[in-house]
Coordinates of C-alpha atoms and ligand atoms in Angstrom, one line a residue:
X1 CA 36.2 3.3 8.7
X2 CA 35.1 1.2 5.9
X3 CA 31.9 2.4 4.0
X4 CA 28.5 1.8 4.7
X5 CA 25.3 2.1 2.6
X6 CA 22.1 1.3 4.1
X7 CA 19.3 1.0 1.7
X8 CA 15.7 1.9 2.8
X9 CA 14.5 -1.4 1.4
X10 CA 15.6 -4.1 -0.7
X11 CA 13.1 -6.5 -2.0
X12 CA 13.8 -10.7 -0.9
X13 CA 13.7 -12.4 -3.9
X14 CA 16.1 -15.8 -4.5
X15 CA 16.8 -18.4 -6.5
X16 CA 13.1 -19.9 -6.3
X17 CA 11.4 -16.8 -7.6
X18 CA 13.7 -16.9 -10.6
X19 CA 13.7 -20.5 -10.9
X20 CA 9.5 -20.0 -11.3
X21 CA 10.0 -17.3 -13.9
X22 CA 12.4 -19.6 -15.8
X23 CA 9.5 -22.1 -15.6
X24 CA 6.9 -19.6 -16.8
X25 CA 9.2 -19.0 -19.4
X26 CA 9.6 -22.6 -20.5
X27 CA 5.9 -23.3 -20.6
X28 CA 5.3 -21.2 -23.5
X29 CA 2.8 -19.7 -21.6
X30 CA 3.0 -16.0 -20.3
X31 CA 0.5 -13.8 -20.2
X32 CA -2.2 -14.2 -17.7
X33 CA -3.1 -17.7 -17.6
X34 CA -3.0 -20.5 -14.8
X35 CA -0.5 -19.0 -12.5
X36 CA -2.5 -15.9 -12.0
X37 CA -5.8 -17.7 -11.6
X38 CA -3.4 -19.7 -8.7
X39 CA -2.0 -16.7 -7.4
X40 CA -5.5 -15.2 -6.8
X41 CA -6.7 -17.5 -4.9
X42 CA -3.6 -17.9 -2.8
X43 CA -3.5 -15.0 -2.3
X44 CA -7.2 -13.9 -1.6
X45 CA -7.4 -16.9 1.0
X46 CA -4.0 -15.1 2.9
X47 CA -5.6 -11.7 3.3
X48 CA -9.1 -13.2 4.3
X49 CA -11.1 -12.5 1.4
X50 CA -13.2 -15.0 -1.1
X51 CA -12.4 -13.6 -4.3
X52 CA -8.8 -12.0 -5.5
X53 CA -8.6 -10.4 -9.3
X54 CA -5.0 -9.9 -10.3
X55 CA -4.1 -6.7 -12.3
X56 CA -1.3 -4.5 -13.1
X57 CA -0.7 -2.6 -10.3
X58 CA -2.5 -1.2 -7.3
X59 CA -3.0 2.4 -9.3
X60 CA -4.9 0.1 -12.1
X61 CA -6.9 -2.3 -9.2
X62 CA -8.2 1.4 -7.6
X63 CA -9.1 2.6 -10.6
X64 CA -11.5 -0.1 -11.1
X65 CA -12.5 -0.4 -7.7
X66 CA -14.0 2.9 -8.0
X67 CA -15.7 1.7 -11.4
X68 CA -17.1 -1.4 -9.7
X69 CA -17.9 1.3 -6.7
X70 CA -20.0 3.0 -9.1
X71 CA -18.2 6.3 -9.0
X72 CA -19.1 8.6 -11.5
X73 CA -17.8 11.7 -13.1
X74 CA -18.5 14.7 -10.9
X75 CA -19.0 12.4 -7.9
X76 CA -16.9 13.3 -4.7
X77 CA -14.6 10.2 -3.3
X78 CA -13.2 11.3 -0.1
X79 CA -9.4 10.5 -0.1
X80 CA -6.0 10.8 2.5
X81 CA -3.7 13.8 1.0
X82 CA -1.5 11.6 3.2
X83 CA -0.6 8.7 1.0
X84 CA 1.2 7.8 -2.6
X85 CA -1.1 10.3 -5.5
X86 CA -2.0 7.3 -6.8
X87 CA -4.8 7.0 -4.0
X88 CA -6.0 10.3 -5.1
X89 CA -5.7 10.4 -9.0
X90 CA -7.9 7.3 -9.0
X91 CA -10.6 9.9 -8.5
X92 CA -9.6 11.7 -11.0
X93 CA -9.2 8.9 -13.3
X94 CA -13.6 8.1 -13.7
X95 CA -14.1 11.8 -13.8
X96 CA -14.7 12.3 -10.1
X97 CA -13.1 14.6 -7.7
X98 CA -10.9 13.8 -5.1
X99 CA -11.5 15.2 -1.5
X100 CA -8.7 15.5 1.0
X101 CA -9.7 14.8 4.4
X102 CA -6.6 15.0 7.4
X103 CA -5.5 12.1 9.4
X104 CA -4.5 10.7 12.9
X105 CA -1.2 11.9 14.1
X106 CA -0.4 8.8 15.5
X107 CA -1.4 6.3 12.8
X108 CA -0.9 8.5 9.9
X109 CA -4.7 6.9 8.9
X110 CA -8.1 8.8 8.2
X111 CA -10.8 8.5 11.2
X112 CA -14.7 8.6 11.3
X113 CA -14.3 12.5 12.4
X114 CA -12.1 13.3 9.6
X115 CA -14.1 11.7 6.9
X116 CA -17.1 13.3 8.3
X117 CA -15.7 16.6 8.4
X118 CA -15.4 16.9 4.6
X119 CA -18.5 14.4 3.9
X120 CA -21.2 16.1 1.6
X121 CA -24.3 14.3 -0.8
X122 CA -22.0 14.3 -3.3
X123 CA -19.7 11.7 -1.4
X124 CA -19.8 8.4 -3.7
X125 CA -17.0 6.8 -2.1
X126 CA -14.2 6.9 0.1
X127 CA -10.6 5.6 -0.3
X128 CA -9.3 4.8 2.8
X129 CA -5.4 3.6 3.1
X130 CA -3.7 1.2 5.6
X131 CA -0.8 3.8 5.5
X132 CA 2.9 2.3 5.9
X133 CA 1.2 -0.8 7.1
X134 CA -0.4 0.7 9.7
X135 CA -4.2 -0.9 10.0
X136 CA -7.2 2.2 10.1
X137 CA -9.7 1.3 12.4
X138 CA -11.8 -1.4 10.2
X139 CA -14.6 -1.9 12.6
X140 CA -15.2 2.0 12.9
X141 CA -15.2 3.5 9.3
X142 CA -16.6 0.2 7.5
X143 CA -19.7 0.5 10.3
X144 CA -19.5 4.4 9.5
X145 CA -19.2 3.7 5.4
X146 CA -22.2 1.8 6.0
X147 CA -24.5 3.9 7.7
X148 CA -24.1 6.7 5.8
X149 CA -24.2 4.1 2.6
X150 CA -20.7 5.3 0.8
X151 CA -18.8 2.8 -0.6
X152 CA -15.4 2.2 1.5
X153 CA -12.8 1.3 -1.3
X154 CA -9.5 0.0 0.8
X155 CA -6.4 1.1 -0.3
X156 CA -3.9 -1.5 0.8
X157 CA -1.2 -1.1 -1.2
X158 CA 0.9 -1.7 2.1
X159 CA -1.5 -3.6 3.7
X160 CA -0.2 -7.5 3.4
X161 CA 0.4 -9.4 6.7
X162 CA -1.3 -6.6 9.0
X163 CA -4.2 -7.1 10.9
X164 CA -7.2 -5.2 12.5
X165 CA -9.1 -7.6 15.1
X166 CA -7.1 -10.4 15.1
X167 CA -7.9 -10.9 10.9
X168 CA -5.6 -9.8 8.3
X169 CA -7.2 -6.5 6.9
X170 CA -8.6 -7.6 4.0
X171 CA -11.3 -9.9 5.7
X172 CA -14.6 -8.0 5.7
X173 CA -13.9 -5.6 3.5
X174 CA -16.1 -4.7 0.9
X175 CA -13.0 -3.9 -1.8
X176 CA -9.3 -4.0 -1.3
X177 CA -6.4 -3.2 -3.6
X178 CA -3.2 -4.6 -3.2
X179 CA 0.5 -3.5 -4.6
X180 CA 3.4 -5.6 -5.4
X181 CA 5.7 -2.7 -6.2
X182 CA 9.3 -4.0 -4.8
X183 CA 9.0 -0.9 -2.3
X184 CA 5.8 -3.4 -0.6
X185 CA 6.7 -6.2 1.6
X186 CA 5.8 -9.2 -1.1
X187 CA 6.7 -8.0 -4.9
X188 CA 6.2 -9.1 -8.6
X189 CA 7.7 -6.6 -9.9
X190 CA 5.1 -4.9 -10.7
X191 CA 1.7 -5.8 -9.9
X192 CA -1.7 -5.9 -8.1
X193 CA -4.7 -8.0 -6.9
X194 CA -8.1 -6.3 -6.6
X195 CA -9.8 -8.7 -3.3
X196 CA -13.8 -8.9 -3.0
X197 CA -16.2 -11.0 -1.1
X198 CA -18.8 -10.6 -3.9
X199 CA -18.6 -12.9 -6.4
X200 CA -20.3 -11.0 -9.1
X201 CA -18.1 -7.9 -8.4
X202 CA -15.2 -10.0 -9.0
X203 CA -17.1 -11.4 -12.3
X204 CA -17.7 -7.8 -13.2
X205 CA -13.6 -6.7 -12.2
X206 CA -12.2 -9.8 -14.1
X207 CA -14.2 -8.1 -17.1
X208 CA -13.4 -4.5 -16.5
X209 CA -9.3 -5.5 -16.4
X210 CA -9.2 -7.6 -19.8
X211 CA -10.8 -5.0 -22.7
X212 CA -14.8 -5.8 -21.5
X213 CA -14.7 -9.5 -22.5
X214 CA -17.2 -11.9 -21.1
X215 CA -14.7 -15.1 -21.8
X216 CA -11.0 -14.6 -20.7
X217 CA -8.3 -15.5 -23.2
X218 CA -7.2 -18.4 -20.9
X219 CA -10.7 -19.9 -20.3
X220 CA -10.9 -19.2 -24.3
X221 CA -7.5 -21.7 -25.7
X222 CA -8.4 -24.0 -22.2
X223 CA -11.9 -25.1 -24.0
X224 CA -12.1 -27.6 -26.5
X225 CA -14.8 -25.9 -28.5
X226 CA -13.9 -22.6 -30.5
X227 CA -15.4 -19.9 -27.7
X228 CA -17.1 -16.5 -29.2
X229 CA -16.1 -13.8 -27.0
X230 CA -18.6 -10.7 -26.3
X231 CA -17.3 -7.7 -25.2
X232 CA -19.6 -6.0 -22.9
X233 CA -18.6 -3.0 -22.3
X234 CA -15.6 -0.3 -22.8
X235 CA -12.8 -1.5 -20.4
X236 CA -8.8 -1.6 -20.3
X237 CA -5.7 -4.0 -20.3
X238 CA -4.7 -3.9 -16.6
X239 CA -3.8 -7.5 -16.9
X240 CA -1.0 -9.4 -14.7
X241 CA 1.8 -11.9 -16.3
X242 CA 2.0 -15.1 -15.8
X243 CA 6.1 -14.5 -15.0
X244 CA 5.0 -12.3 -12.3
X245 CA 2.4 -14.9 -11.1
X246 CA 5.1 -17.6 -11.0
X247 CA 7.3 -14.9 -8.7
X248 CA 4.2 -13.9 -6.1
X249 CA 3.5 -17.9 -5.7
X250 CA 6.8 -17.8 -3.8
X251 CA 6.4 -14.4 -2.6
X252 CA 3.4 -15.8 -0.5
X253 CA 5.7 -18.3 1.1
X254 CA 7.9 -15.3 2.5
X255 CA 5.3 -13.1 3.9
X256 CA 4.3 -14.5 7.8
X257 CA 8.6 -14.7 7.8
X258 CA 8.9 -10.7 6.2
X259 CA 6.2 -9.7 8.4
X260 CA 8.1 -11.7 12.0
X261 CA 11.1 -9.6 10.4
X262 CA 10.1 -6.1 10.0
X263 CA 8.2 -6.6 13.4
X264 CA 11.4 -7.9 15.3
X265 CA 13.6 -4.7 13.8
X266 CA 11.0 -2.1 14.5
X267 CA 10.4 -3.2 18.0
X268 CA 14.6 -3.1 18.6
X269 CA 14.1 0.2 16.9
X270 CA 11.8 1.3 19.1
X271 CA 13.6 0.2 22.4
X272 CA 17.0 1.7 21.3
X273 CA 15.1 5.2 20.3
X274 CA 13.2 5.4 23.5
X275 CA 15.7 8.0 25.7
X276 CA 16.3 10.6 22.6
X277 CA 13.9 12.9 23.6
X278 CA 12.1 14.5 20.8
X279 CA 11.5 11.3 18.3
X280 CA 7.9 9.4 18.5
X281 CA 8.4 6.3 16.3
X282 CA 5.2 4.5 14.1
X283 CA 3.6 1.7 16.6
X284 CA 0.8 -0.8 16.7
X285 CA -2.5 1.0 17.3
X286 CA -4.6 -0.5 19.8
X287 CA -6.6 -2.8 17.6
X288 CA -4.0 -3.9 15.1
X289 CA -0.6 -4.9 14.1
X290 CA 1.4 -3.1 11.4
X291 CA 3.8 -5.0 8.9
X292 CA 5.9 -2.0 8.8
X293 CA 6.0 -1.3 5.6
X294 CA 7.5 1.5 6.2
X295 CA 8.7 2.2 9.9
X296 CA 8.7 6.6 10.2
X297 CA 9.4 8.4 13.5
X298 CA 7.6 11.7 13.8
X299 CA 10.3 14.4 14.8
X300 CA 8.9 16.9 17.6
X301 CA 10.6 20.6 18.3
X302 CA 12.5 19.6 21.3
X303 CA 14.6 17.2 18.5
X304 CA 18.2 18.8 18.1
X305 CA 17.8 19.0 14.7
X306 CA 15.1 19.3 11.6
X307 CA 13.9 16.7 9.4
X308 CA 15.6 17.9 7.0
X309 CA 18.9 18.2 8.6
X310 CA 18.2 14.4 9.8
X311 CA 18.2 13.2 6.3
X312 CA 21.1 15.2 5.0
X313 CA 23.4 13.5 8.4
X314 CA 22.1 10.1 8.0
X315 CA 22.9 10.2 4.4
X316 CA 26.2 11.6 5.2
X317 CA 26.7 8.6 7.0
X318 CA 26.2 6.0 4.5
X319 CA 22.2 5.5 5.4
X320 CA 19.4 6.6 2.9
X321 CA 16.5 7.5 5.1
X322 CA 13.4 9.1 3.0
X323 CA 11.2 11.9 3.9
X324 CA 7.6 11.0 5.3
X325 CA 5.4 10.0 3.2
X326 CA 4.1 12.5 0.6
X327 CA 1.2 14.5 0.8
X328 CA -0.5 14.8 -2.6
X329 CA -1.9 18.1 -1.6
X330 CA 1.3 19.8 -1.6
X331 CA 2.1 18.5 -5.2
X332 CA 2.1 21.0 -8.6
X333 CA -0.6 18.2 -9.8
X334 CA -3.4 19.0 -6.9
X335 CA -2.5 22.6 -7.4
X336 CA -5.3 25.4 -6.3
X337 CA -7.6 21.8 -5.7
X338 CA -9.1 23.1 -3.1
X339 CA -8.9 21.5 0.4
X340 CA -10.0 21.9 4.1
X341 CA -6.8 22.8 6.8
X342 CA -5.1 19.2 7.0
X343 CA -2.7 20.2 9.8
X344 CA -1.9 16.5 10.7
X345 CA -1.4 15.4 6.9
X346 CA 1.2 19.0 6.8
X347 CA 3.0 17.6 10.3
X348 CA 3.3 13.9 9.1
X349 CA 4.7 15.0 5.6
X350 CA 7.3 17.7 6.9
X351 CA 7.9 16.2 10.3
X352 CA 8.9 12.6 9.7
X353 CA 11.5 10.5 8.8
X354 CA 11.4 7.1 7.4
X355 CA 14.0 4.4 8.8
X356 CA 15.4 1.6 6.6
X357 CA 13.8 -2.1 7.6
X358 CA 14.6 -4.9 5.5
X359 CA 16.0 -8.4 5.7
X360 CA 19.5 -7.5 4.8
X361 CA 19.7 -4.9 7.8
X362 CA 22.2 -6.3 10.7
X363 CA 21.9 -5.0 14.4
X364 CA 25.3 -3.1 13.5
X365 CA 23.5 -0.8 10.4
X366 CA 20.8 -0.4 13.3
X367 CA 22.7 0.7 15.8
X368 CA 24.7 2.8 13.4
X369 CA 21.4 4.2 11.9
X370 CA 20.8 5.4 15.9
X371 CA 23.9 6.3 16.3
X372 CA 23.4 8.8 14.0
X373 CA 20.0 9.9 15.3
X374 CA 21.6 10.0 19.0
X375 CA 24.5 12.4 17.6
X376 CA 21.8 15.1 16.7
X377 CA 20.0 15.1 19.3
X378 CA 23.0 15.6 21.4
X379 CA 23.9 19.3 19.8
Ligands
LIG1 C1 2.5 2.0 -3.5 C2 1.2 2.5 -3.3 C3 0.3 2.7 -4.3 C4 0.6 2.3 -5.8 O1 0.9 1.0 -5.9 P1 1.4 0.5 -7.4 O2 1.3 -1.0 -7.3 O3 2.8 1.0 -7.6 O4 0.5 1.1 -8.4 C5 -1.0 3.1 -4.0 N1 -1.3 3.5 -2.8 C6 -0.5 3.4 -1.8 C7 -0.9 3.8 -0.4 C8 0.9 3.0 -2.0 O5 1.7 2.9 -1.0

């Protein structure tokens, strides 16, 4: 038997993305500048916002989401322990404290009931997270976030090319932040967009991710006058490269075709999964579509074997699974934070298995990846 290694993910990048850095390159012009401004509003207009702020990651566009939020220092910001700890350290990072509320079993997303259960008057904000890909229900926490008037920061690090009622989940939200970590569907290698409907928010996020200046540096060397720049308040460098810029332009391209991708393995997935008794893979929820971001099956007692155990055989076998996603509650960094029972967060994390889906992955490595699963059950 020849050897087989199935990675998790691999990014798609080609020849185009590294004939636009070259470009970049050639211009003489690399640090944020006309590509970026391009990229925002590409970008923006493909998620269904009106305004997109590009910055250095998704951890740096949360950050000042919550600043633009208004989220102060002792304020509580309602967060998933379910997710990447960047979700939850952005509370920590304006002085505020993060509070874990649990999740759905099924979409791995926080609900109205679970917010509510660990909503207080301190509550400032809430980060909710379109986990994996898989949409929260958009219509029912954004009415909720608004009636109890809490500011719903989105954290959609995953979220590019899913949908909640028929529009792409960044339409009608009040703040989204985007990744475009080579883990997410579209990469730059690193990198992030803040999106916004408010023009002055985006005004005030532009500001907030180069040093507090009122003038950027491009808008700056574009004038033909000399430009005196202000600088209005304390703020940081969370600015994205040109270089990257040039590479997301062609990422866009490659999203609708990613997205028609991921879909097409998970649903095979899915199908060929159906008779092991004792595996519950990820699936659309009623009022959305997932990109599958990442595609986990939840692993139920009647399974022959343990997480755990699952991950050692698949690995065995030449195919790098990954535990569920993390939940930040169980970390040495949230230690003694204290936190309301999250039984669903504790089942997700220890119970679930995520799958490799990428463009590189043939029906063989999927049938071999069940294969595998089919084996253990079997025992
Ligand atoms: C990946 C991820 C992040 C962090 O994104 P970066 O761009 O790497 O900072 C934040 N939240 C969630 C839910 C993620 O999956």
């Amino acid at each position: 038997m020849t050897e087989r290694k199935i990675p998790v993910m691999i990014p798609l990048l080609g020849e185009e993305e590294a004939q636009a850095a070259a470009e970049a390159v050639r211009s003489g012009w690399v640090a944020q500048g006309p590509r970026v401004a391009e990229f925002e509003k590409r970008f923006a207009a493909l998620v269904g916002a009106a305004h997109g702020v590009a910055v250095s990651s998704c951890t740096t566009g949360l950050h000042l989401a919550l600043i633009a939020a208004g989220v102060q220092a002792g304020d509580e910001v309602i967060v998933p322990s379910l997710s990447f700890i960047a979700t939850a350290n952005a509370a920590r990072y304006v002085g505020a404290v993060p509070v874990f509320a649990d999740v759905e079993l099924a979409t791995g997303n926080l609900s109205v009931e679970t917010i509510d259960a660990v909503r207080t008057p301190r509550t400032r904000a809430i980060i909710a997270v379109h986990q994996g890909g898989v949409p929260f229900d958009t219509r029912a926490l954004r009415a909720a976030a608004a009636d109890w008037g809490i500011a719903l920061v989105e954290d959609a690090a995953c979220g590019a090319g899913s949908t909640a009622y028929g529009e792409p989940v960044g339409a009608g939200s009040l703040i989204s932040a985007w990744s475009f970590h080579p883990r997410k569907l579209i990469t730059t290698g690193e990198g992030g967009m803040v999106t916004v409907d408010d023009a002055e928010v985006a005004t005030r996020l532009r500001r907030l991710r180069e040093h507090g200046m009122n003038v950027s540096a491009a808008d700056r060397h574009a004038s033909a006058q000399p430009v005196l720049e202000a600088y209005l308040e304390t703020a940081y460098n969370y600015r994205m490269t040109d270089i990257q810029a040039a590479v997301g332009l062609v990422q866009l391209g490659r999203l609708d075709g990613i997205v028609a991708q991921r879909r097409a393995i998970a649903e095979r997935y899915q199908e060929l999964l159906a008779d092991i008794d004792g595996l519950t893979p990820v699936r659309d929820p009623a009022y959305g579509t997932t990109n599958y971001q990442s595609f986990w099956v939840l692993i139920e007692p009647s399974f022959g074997a343990t997480r755990d155990e699952a991950l050692a055989e698949l690995a065995a076998n030449g195919v790098s699974a990954r535990r569920g996603i993390m939940a930040s509650h169980l970390e040495p960094a949230y230690a003694g934070h204290p936190h309301v029972a999250l039984p669903n967060t504790e089942r997700i994390t220890r119970e679930s298995l995520i799958l490799p889906v990428h463009h590189a992955l043939t029906e063989d490595d999927q049938d071999h990846v069940v294969a595998v699963l089919r084996k253990l059950a079997s025992r």
